[in-house]
C-alpha cells in the first residue's frame, strides 16, 4: 500500500480548517500530521483549541484530538512534520502572502484558500476541472524564486465555483460566453466563524460582501485564461457582472446567472448535453476527491436548493437547474456549490491531488 503523504493544516481551528480535518480523515493519499493556528490557540490540544466552536457534524477524529496546535508562524517546525500545508488562515493579506512564501521557501508545498496570492502572476489559481494546465506555472514559479520543491497554488473565491465550471464546459464545447450576469446568494459559513450576528442575518439579506464582486468578476477570467510566455493571459473576450448577497443559509452558495453567447445561440438541449457529457482532468485521472459527474443537472423547476443539493457529489459537484431562455440575454440558469467543501477545503484537496498526480509533490 502507498505510504500516505504527511500534510499540515494551518488555520486548522477555523471554519475551513475544520472542514480539512473532516475531509482528510481517512484520505487515501494524505495524512494530517500538523495542525497550526494563531498564537492564541498554539500550545493547546486540538480539541481544546476548538472547544465551543467545533462545527462539523462528525466528531473530531480520535488521532487528532490530543495533537498540540502549533503556531502557524513557526514555519521551521512544519518542515520536519509534513511535505504540504493547506492554508486556511484568515488574517491580513500582506501577512498571509509572506507567511505562505516562507513555507514554500523552506521546500513545502502550499495550497491556499486565502486570496493573498490569487493574482500573483506566477501563482496558479486552480479549478482542477477547468485549468489543470495552469499548474505548469509551478516550474516558472520555482525558477523565479529559486524554490527547491516548494510551491504555492491557490483556490479561487468560493462564490465563483457555482458558475465557473458550467460556463467553462460550454466554452470548451465551442460555445463561448460573451457576457454573464451572476447574482449570488451566499451562505453565512462563507464569512467564517462566528460570522455575521444572528440579529443581522435572520429575516434579512445583506446586499454587500466586501471585495466579493470584484473577485467574482475578475477571477473567472484568469481561470479561463491561457498560459503563454510564462504568464496567464486572462480571457478578456468575456465580461462578467456580479451582485453578491449574504443570505441566511448555513452552507451552499447559489448563483442566478444570465448568459449571452458570443457566437450562434445553442438550443436548450445542446447546453444540457454539453453539461451532461462534461468531464475534466480530475475525473479522467480518477482523483480521490473528484465528483462523478462534476456537473449535476436537476430537472425539477424549483431546484437546485442549498439544503437539498449542496452535498451533490459528496459536496464537490456543481448542481445546475432552471435552464431557460432569457428575454434580455440568451439563457439563464441557477448554479449551486458547497462553499466550505467544493468552494474551500474540498476544492483545495482536489488541487493537491492534481499536483501529486502531475508529479509536483
Ligand atoms: N468560509 C468559507 O466558505 C471560505 C471559502 C473560501 C475561502 N475562504 C478563505 O479561507 C480562509 C479561512 O476562512 P475561515 O472561514 O475558515 O476563517 P475563520 O473561521 O475565521 O478561521 C481563521 C483561522 O485563521 C487563524 N488565524 C487568524 N489569525 C492568525 C494569525 N495571525 N496567525 C496564524 N493563524 C491565524 C485562526 O486561528 P485561531 O483560531 O487561533 O484564531 C483560524 O484557525 C480565509 O482567507 C477565507 O477568506 C473561506
XYZ file of C-alpha atoms and ligand atoms in Angstrom:
409
model
C 0.000 0.000 0.000
C 1.244 3.525 -0.865
C 2.638 5.422 2.132
C 0.476 8.460 2.843
C 1.960 11.925 2.429
C 2.113 13.927 5.656
C 0.235 17.209 5.436
C -0.419 20.153 7.724
C -3.439 22.403 8.092
C -2.595 25.991 9.033
C -5.665 27.827 10.258
C -6.867 24.394 11.431
C -9.179 25.785 14.126
C -11.366 27.900 11.790
C -14.380 27.080 9.658
C -12.375 25.972 6.606
C -9.658 24.386 8.756
C -12.238 22.151 10.459
C -13.537 21.088 7.058
C -9.986 19.992 6.153
C -9.775 17.940 9.353
C -13.088 16.284 8.467
C -12.286 15.644 4.788
C -8.708 14.451 5.352
C -9.807 11.854 7.906
C -9.145 8.520 6.149
C -7.970 10.234 2.955
C -6.252 7.587 0.780
C -3.200 9.754 -0.085
C -2.814 12.344 2.701
C -2.487 12.126 6.472
C -2.681 15.123 8.835
C 0.466 15.399 10.940
C 0.340 19.100 11.850
C -2.429 21.417 12.991
C -1.472 25.065 13.360
C -3.314 28.304 14.102
C -2.741 31.710 15.694
C -0.553 32.166 18.798
C -3.818 32.272 20.816
C -4.510 28.594 20.030
C -0.892 27.403 19.922
C 0.150 25.004 22.671
C -3.362 23.665 23.319
C -4.557 20.165 22.409
C -6.622 20.464 19.213
C -9.916 19.533 20.924
C -9.360 22.290 23.491
C -8.486 24.891 20.837
C -11.809 24.246 19.054
C -13.843 23.789 22.233
C -17.214 25.538 21.811
C -16.648 26.158 18.089
C -16.386 22.675 16.527
C -18.976 22.947 13.755
C -18.646 19.651 11.886
C -21.424 17.049 12.185
C -18.843 14.285 12.724
C -16.668 14.309 15.884
C -13.011 15.375 15.880
C -11.007 12.364 14.592
C -9.549 10.485 17.583
C -5.984 10.661 16.229
C -6.089 14.470 16.202
C -7.927 15.251 19.460
C -4.783 15.415 21.584
C -2.418 16.749 18.908
C -0.862 20.013 20.127
C -1.743 23.015 17.976
C 1.406 24.647 16.592
C 1.919 28.350 15.979
C 1.396 28.784 12.212
C 4.105 31.455 12.247
C 6.684 28.824 13.186
C 7.332 27.593 9.642
C 10.524 25.753 10.656
C 8.568 23.436 12.957
C 6.422 22.376 9.990
C 9.435 21.359 7.873
C 10.073 18.115 9.746
C 6.412 17.281 10.100
C 4.953 17.496 6.603
C 5.535 17.935 2.863
C 2.439 20.023 2.131
C 0.373 22.568 4.057
C -3.203 23.571 3.381
C -3.532 27.235 4.277
C -6.855 28.369 5.782
C -5.676 31.400 7.717
C -7.864 34.456 7.867
C -5.582 37.422 8.524
C -4.107 40.496 6.848
C -3.293 39.712 3.169
C 0.274 41.047 3.330
C 0.939 38.871 6.373
C -0.567 35.750 4.755
C 1.320 36.364 1.478
C 4.685 36.496 3.282
C 3.866 33.555 5.549
C 2.882 31.301 2.619
C 6.062 32.312 0.770
C 8.105 31.410 3.851
C 6.626 27.893 3.871
C 7.327 27.472 0.126
C 10.850 28.875 0.511
C 11.505 26.109 3.023
C 10.551 23.459 0.489
C 6.910 22.888 1.445
C 4.022 22.898 -0.997
C 1.268 25.348 -0.015
C -2.293 25.033 -1.303
C -4.242 28.040 -0.090
C -7.818 29.217 0.377
C -6.698 32.723 1.205
C -6.975 35.386 -1.514
C -3.487 36.814 -0.791
C -1.805 35.116 -3.791
C -4.761 34.805 -6.193
C -3.497 37.460 -8.558
C 0.253 36.864 -8.075
C 1.455 36.376 -11.680
C 3.469 33.168 -11.093
C 0.946 31.515 -8.740
C -1.640 29.221 -10.373
C -5.282 29.689 -9.282
C -6.830 26.319 -9.958
C -10.254 24.787 -10.544
C -8.972 21.303 -11.420
C -11.731 20.516 -13.959
C -11.112 23.784 -15.788
C -7.495 24.967 -15.822
C -5.455 21.974 -14.748
C -2.786 23.053 -17.298
C -2.087 26.219 -15.273
C -0.095 24.082 -12.806
C 2.695 24.427 -15.432
C 3.261 27.795 -13.705
C 4.812 25.890 -10.798
C 8.020 25.274 -12.781
C 8.190 29.005 -13.637
C 7.451 29.969 -10.028
C 10.222 27.696 -8.746
C 12.667 29.173 -11.274
C 11.680 32.789 -10.478
C 12.035 32.294 -6.742
C 14.782 29.629 -6.592
C 12.450 27.341 -4.616
C 13.566 23.727 -4.272
C 10.467 21.574 -4.035
C 8.320 24.361 -2.540
C 5.349 25.792 -4.387
C 2.199 27.873 -3.892
C -1.090 27.094 -5.627
C -4.384 28.727 -4.695
C -8.100 28.167 -4.973
C -10.373 30.888 -6.313
C -13.074 32.595 -4.262
C -15.915 30.294 -3.180
C -18.539 32.478 -4.925
C -17.260 31.667 -8.447
C -17.446 27.901 -8.025
C -21.194 27.795 -8.761
C -20.822 29.155 -12.294
C -17.209 28.758 -13.479
C -17.453 25.045 -14.368
C -20.821 25.246 -16.227
C -19.575 28.273 -18.235
C -16.258 26.562 -18.963
C -17.972 23.357 -20.154
C -19.824 25.453 -22.770
C -16.687 27.359 -23.790
C -14.744 24.108 -24.176
C -17.529 22.687 -26.364
C -17.126 25.617 -28.792
C -19.931 27.719 -27.248
C -18.072 30.634 -25.626
C -19.950 33.133 -23.474
C -19.554 36.813 -24.283
C -21.369 38.279 -21.244
C -22.689 36.852 -17.993
C -24.501 38.461 -15.082
C -24.304 36.466 -11.844
C -26.364 37.304 -8.757
C -25.019 35.216 -5.885
C -26.856 34.138 -2.712
C -24.028 33.234 -0.344
C -24.193 31.207 2.852
C -23.183 32.619 6.241
C -20.459 29.954 6.717
C -18.606 31.779 3.925
C -17.837 34.515 6.450
C -16.003 32.151 8.849
C -16.889 31.583 12.499
C -18.824 33.153 14.233
C -19.791 35.044 11.073
C -22.482 37.773 10.960
C -24.581 38.217 14.122
C -27.905 36.336 14.170
C -29.778 39.632 14.540
C -28.124 40.829 11.344
C -28.919 37.676 9.360
C -32.315 36.313 10.477
C -35.198 37.677 8.386
C -32.689 39.501 6.225
C -30.413 39.652 3.162
C -27.200 41.711 3.131
C -26.579 43.046 -0.387
C -22.856 43.665 0.164
C -19.870 41.408 0.875
C -16.638 43.428 0.890
C -14.403 42.666 -2.122
C -16.582 39.788 -3.302
C -17.999 41.296 -6.501
C -14.563 42.269 -7.792
C -13.279 38.720 -7.143
C -16.369 37.154 -8.718
C -15.845 39.211 -11.886
C -12.037 39.015 -12.256
C -11.071 35.559 -11.039
C -13.025 33.560 -13.680
C -11.261 35.472 -16.482
C -7.886 34.428 -15.074
C -9.084 30.836 -14.651
C -10.306 30.791 -18.292
C -7.026 32.409 -19.427
C -4.178 30.881 -21.421
C -0.680 30.229 -20.117
C 1.833 31.646 -22.621
C 5.233 33.385 -22.334
C 5.434 32.372 -18.691
C 2.224 34.072 -17.585
C -1.557 33.779 -17.628
C -3.316 35.890 -20.242
C -6.870 36.400 -18.910
C -9.822 35.689 -21.203
C -10.714 39.312 -21.853
C -13.220 38.324 -24.543
C -15.685 37.633 -21.739
C -17.307 40.071 -19.307
C -18.945 39.185 -16.012
C -21.086 41.422 -13.803
C -21.697 40.140 -10.255
C -24.137 41.045 -7.472
C -23.086 39.308 -4.251
C -25.553 38.861 -1.378
C -25.225 37.205 2.037
C -28.357 35.157 2.838
C -29.496 33.242 5.947
C -28.375 29.819 4.665
C -25.764 27.830 6.626
C -23.847 26.186 3.735
C -24.131 26.379 -0.057
C -23.541 29.319 -2.385
C -26.100 29.791 -5.153
C -25.682 31.886 -8.313
C -28.505 33.026 -10.633
C -26.754 33.501 -13.964
C -27.884 35.127 -17.219
C -25.565 34.493 -20.167
C -25.113 35.649 -23.738
C -23.143 33.564 -26.232
C -20.566 35.228 -28.465
C -21.418 33.037 -31.445
C -24.608 31.357 -32.511
C -27.075 30.677 -29.721
C -27.311 26.907 -28.994
C -30.547 25.122 -28.100
C -31.507 24.182 -24.525
C -30.941 20.528 -25.457
C -27.409 21.282 -26.702
C -26.480 23.047 -23.443
C -27.869 20.189 -21.359
C -25.938 17.673 -23.469
C -22.692 19.630 -23.008
C -23.163 19.757 -19.215
C -24.130 16.086 -19.070
C -21.108 14.971 -21.096
C -18.606 17.239 -19.337
C -15.663 15.635 -17.552
C -12.393 17.230 -16.507
C -8.868 16.098 -15.686
C -9.766 15.008 -12.100
C -12.416 12.622 -13.487
C -10.014 11.354 -16.164
C -7.301 10.745 -13.528
C -9.938 9.402 -11.101
C -8.563 11.565 -8.285
C -9.892 10.507 -4.850
C -11.994 13.669 -4.302
C -13.215 14.065 -7.900
C -17.013 14.134 -8.205
C -18.560 11.880 -10.836
C -20.170 13.693 -12.613
C -18.701 17.160 -11.927
C -21.929 18.876 -13.054
C -25.215 17.522 -11.676
C -28.348 18.584 -13.569
C -31.674 18.933 -11.726
C -34.749 18.925 -13.906
C -37.336 19.940 -11.256
C -38.427 23.534 -11.742
C -37.617 24.504 -8.120
C -34.065 23.070 -7.875
C -31.218 23.420 -7.016
C -31.810 24.375 -3.390
C -28.961 24.710 -0.849
C -30.371 22.302 1.759
C -31.290 19.647 -0.816
C -28.402 19.907 -3.280
C -25.227 21.239 -1.622
C -23.982 17.710 -0.862
C -24.198 16.595 -4.516
C -21.088 14.577 -5.482
C -20.074 14.498 -1.765
C -20.222 18.293 -1.689
C -17.806 18.507 -4.640
C -20.162 18.761 -7.638
C -21.783 21.894 -9.058
C -25.545 21.439 -9.322
C -27.346 23.334 -12.081
C -31.014 23.768 -12.875
C -33.700 26.120 -14.181
C -32.049 26.487 -17.604
C -34.452 28.615 -19.612
C -34.475 31.359 -22.268
C -33.786 34.928 -21.187
C -35.602 37.867 -22.821
C -32.526 40.117 -22.384
C -29.567 37.694 -22.669
C -29.741 34.243 -24.365
C -30.317 31.902 -21.383
C -30.496 31.852 -17.588
C -29.740 29.116 -15.068
C -29.154 28.576 -11.359
C -25.866 27.050 -10.112
C -25.093 25.799 -6.606
C -21.955 24.546 -4.860
C -20.948 23.779 -1.290
C -18.867 26.765 -0.202
C -16.796 25.226 2.600
C -16.345 21.924 0.761
C -16.009 22.424 -3.028
C -15.539 26.164 -2.537
C -12.827 25.797 0.108
C -11.273 22.702 1.751
C -12.532 20.082 -0.733
C -11.511 22.157 -3.752
C -8.024 22.651 -2.298
C -7.642 18.942 -1.515
C -8.625 18.148 -5.130
C -5.968 20.653 -6.287
C -3.358 18.937 -4.105
C -4.380 15.564 -5.549
C -3.957 17.004 -9.049
C -0.486 18.381 -8.173
C 0.503 14.989 -6.780
C -0.802 13.129 -9.840
C 1.123 15.552 -12.067
C 4.362 14.888 -10.149
C 4.739 18.283 -8.437
C 4.732 16.815 -4.919
N -15.577 30.001 4.902
C -15.590 29.787 3.582
O -16.579 29.301 3.000
C -14.382 30.129 2.739
C -14.408 29.739 1.415
C -13.301 30.000 0.609
C -12.206 30.645 1.149
N -12.211 31.035 2.464
C -10.999 31.687 2.975
O -10.318 30.753 3.820
C -9.642 31.437 4.883
C -10.138 30.898 6.228
O -11.518 31.207 6.354
P -12.409 30.692 7.574
O -13.801 30.944 7.159
O -12.008 29.324 7.976
O -11.951 31.722 8.745
P -12.075 31.536 10.330
O -13.147 30.579 10.685
O -12.142 32.913 10.880
O -10.656 30.865 10.754
C -9.462 31.605 10.663
C -8.246 30.746 11.010
O -7.065 31.561 10.847
C -6.292 31.503 12.068
N -5.573 32.764 12.249
C -6.101 34.000 12.380
N -5.118 34.918 12.529
C -3.935 34.225 12.502
C -2.577 34.595 12.611
N -2.198 35.856 12.802
N -1.619 33.623 12.519
C -1.975 32.337 12.340
N -3.265 31.918 12.230
C -4.226 32.853 12.309
C -7.312 31.249 13.159
O -6.678 30.729 14.314
P -7.287 30.959 15.803
O -8.474 30.032 15.918
O -6.157 30.571 16.685
O -7.669 32.390 15.888
C -8.227 30.234 12.468
O -7.652 28.964 12.507
C -9.948 32.927 4.681
O -8.907 33.517 3.956
C -11.235 32.913 3.861
O -11.402 34.069 3.092
C -13.272 30.781 3.287
